[in-house]
Amino acid sequence: MHFFGNILLLSSDLELYAKISGLLNKYEIVQQKFNPAGLMTDIYKFNPVVIIVDLDDYEYSVYNSISLSDADNYIPVLALYSKYKSAMQFIDTVMEYNMHKSEITVCLPNIIKIFADFKYKYSGIKQCYRINDLINSQTDNLLRRFIGNEFQYLESIDHILKCVFLNESQLVNRPKFILIASWNDDGTEVDIYDFDSGDMVKDKEAIELADSNRLFGVKREYENAFYMNPDKKEYSGMESCESIFDEELKQRLGEIINFAGYITTNTAILGVNYQDSVSQFDSGIIKELCINYNLIHNIYRQMNKVNSAFIYTVNALSRASEVNDDGTGMHIKRVNAYSRLIAESLGLDSIYTDTIGFSAQMHDVGKLSVPKNILTKPGMLTLDEFDIMKSHTLLGAKIIGDSKQLAMASEIAISHHEKFDGSGYPYKKVGEEIPLSGRIVAMADIYDALRTERAYKAAYGHSTAFDIITKGDGRVMPQHFDPQILEIFKKRNKDFCEIYEEVE
Ligand SMILES: [Fe+2]
Ligand SMILES: [Fe+2]
């Protein structure tokens, strides 16, 4: 590992120069020899992170040229006084040469410790910076890709943890466990990620702690990064380490060797049992993780709230449209469920199945504009009445409008009465001209209508409904359906029956 920058050593005493040089070499520190003539040029060209001046060899001209420049405003100057017999003698020299207040004065033996510390801390800062940068760019990426339903926060968190503790394992001090605790009034849940195997394995079940005060006790008040090496009795940012681990957690984690963590409003992240002793850099990384986790989690929670409100509104509108057929709202719930089942059986992705799972219920929204006497007429409709009835498809799309989130609902409203053989309405579309969502909902809607009592018909049992769909009864015919969907219905008809019976 290399030191973070260059050292400028100013000494004309060759013996001392060799000595210090040897010392710096040991720490792989790059140095530059003193050249009084081009000193300032050297300083700017070499851009040292620290200037070491041999005070025993102190030349006024050298010192003055540094002091008169801006260099010592931003570059610390270490003055060595190894040969001074006493501090008094040293002070006299300092007074004589009017040293700048930003200077740090050390004697030779101390410099070893300073460099060792510097090197250690700097490599920590550098790692911490790189890792934090990585975490932030992952979150940034995530937020840029963030589109409504596709936001998978748990997967995002897993991805970030993997990036930090697996992909950058050369850079970080890796913990054996990462604990993510979230709490609300009901208690605390702790997810455990295990890195012991060299891979990341998340425990299937989160540990639930009923008493949400037990895990972090008093330390909940901290919004600080903290760490602890109990064996060395080293700790920072906390008062004691005992109460932080619940008994149940201790059992799962085994002996606690060290840990680093961060606690914020309703989340805490802890790294436990790191390979090496922990320091502020480990807790710094955890802090960054925790803040990002909290951000992602809160967006997710907020999104869920908005989404529930959206689904609630969609459902309320759909129920209004069905009030003449079925005041309970069960028909639309079931149509959602059959449609989702068909979409899943067709191997469509989760975005499609989720979308059809709430969009299907809006198929008859257009009935809001159809007069009640037509909707509830027990006998056959006249041709004119049937024309009005048919208009519920186009009116439905008009009511739904052109919201992007409701695009599939609108497509379904228009096309759920089209038939695969072209005998449907409103456009008499044939086969795959009919949108897939419409073909799916057509099956779902008809199965459920057959099972349900309506003003103009009695309720049929499952096997009658099955026979009507698969063999036809004159009104409903198998060629009305997409053959692939009909096949799914045949294969999974028991599941259709189950949905009907469950949501009755
Ligand atoms: Fe309809
Ligand atoms: Fe319906």
PDB file of C-alpha atoms in Angstrom, residues 364 366-367 370 374-375 381-396 413-414 416-417 423-428:
ATOM      1  CA  ASP A 364     -67.439  -2.794 -17.585  1.00  0.00           C
ATOM      2  CA  GLY A 366     -68.743   1.913 -19.480  1.00  0.00           C
ATOM      3  CA  LYS A 367     -71.947   0.455 -18.016  1.00  0.00           C
ATOM      4  CA  VAL A 370     -76.007   2.502 -19.892  1.00  0.00           C
ATOM      5  CA  ILE A 374     -81.457  -2.023 -20.119  1.00  0.00           C
ATOM      6  CA  LEU A 375     -78.815  -3.377 -17.718  1.00  0.00           C
ATOM      7  CA  LEU A 381     -82.925  -6.917 -25.503  1.00  0.00           C
ATOM      8  CA  THR A 382     -84.323  -5.256 -28.619  1.00  0.00           C
ATOM      9  CA  LEU A 383     -81.796  -4.466 -31.354  1.00  0.00           C
ATOM     10  CA  ASP A 384     -81.712  -0.811 -30.295  1.00  0.00           C
ATOM     11  CA  GLU A 385     -81.243  -1.741 -26.659  1.00  0.00           C
ATOM     12  CA  PHE A 386     -78.465  -4.134 -27.631  1.00  0.00           C
ATOM     13  CA  ASP A 387     -76.731  -1.335 -29.550  1.00  0.00           C
ATOM     14  CA  ILE A 388     -76.802   0.801 -26.395  1.00  0.00           C
ATOM     15  CA  MET A 389     -75.517  -2.128 -24.379  1.00  0.00           C
ATOM     16  CA  LYS A 390     -72.639  -2.660 -26.847  1.00  0.00           C
ATOM     17  CA  SER A 391     -71.608   0.980 -26.444  1.00  0.00           C
ATOM     18  CA  HIS A 392     -70.364   0.243 -22.887  1.00  0.00           C
ATOM     19  CA  THR A 393     -67.078  -0.920 -24.421  1.00  0.00           C
ATOM     20  CA  LEU A 394     -66.229   2.395 -26.093  1.00  0.00           C
ATOM     21  CA  LEU A 395     -67.746   4.440 -23.274  1.00  0.00           C
ATOM     22  CA  GLY A 396     -65.574   2.509 -20.838  1.00  0.00           C
ATOM     23  CA  ALA A 413     -62.748  -2.088 -21.777  1.00  0.00           C
ATOM     24  CA  ILE A 414     -62.833  -1.758 -25.568  1.00  0.00           C
ATOM     25  CA  HIS A 416     -63.399  -7.684 -23.795  1.00  0.00           C
ATOM     26  CA  HIS A 417     -66.487  -8.462 -25.968  1.00  0.00           C
ATOM     27  CA  SER A 423     -68.300 -12.460 -34.115  1.00  0.00           C
ATOM     28  CA  GLY A 424     -67.879 -10.032 -31.209  1.00  0.00           C
ATOM     29  CA  TYR A 425     -68.212  -6.243 -30.785  1.00  0.00           C
ATOM     30  CA  PRO A 426     -67.610  -3.330 -31.124  1.00  0.00           C
ATOM     31  CA  TYR A 427     -65.146  -3.770 -34.027  1.00  0.00           C
ATOM     32  CA  LYS A 428     -65.622  -7.477 -34.925  1.00  0.00           C
TER      33      LYS A 428
END
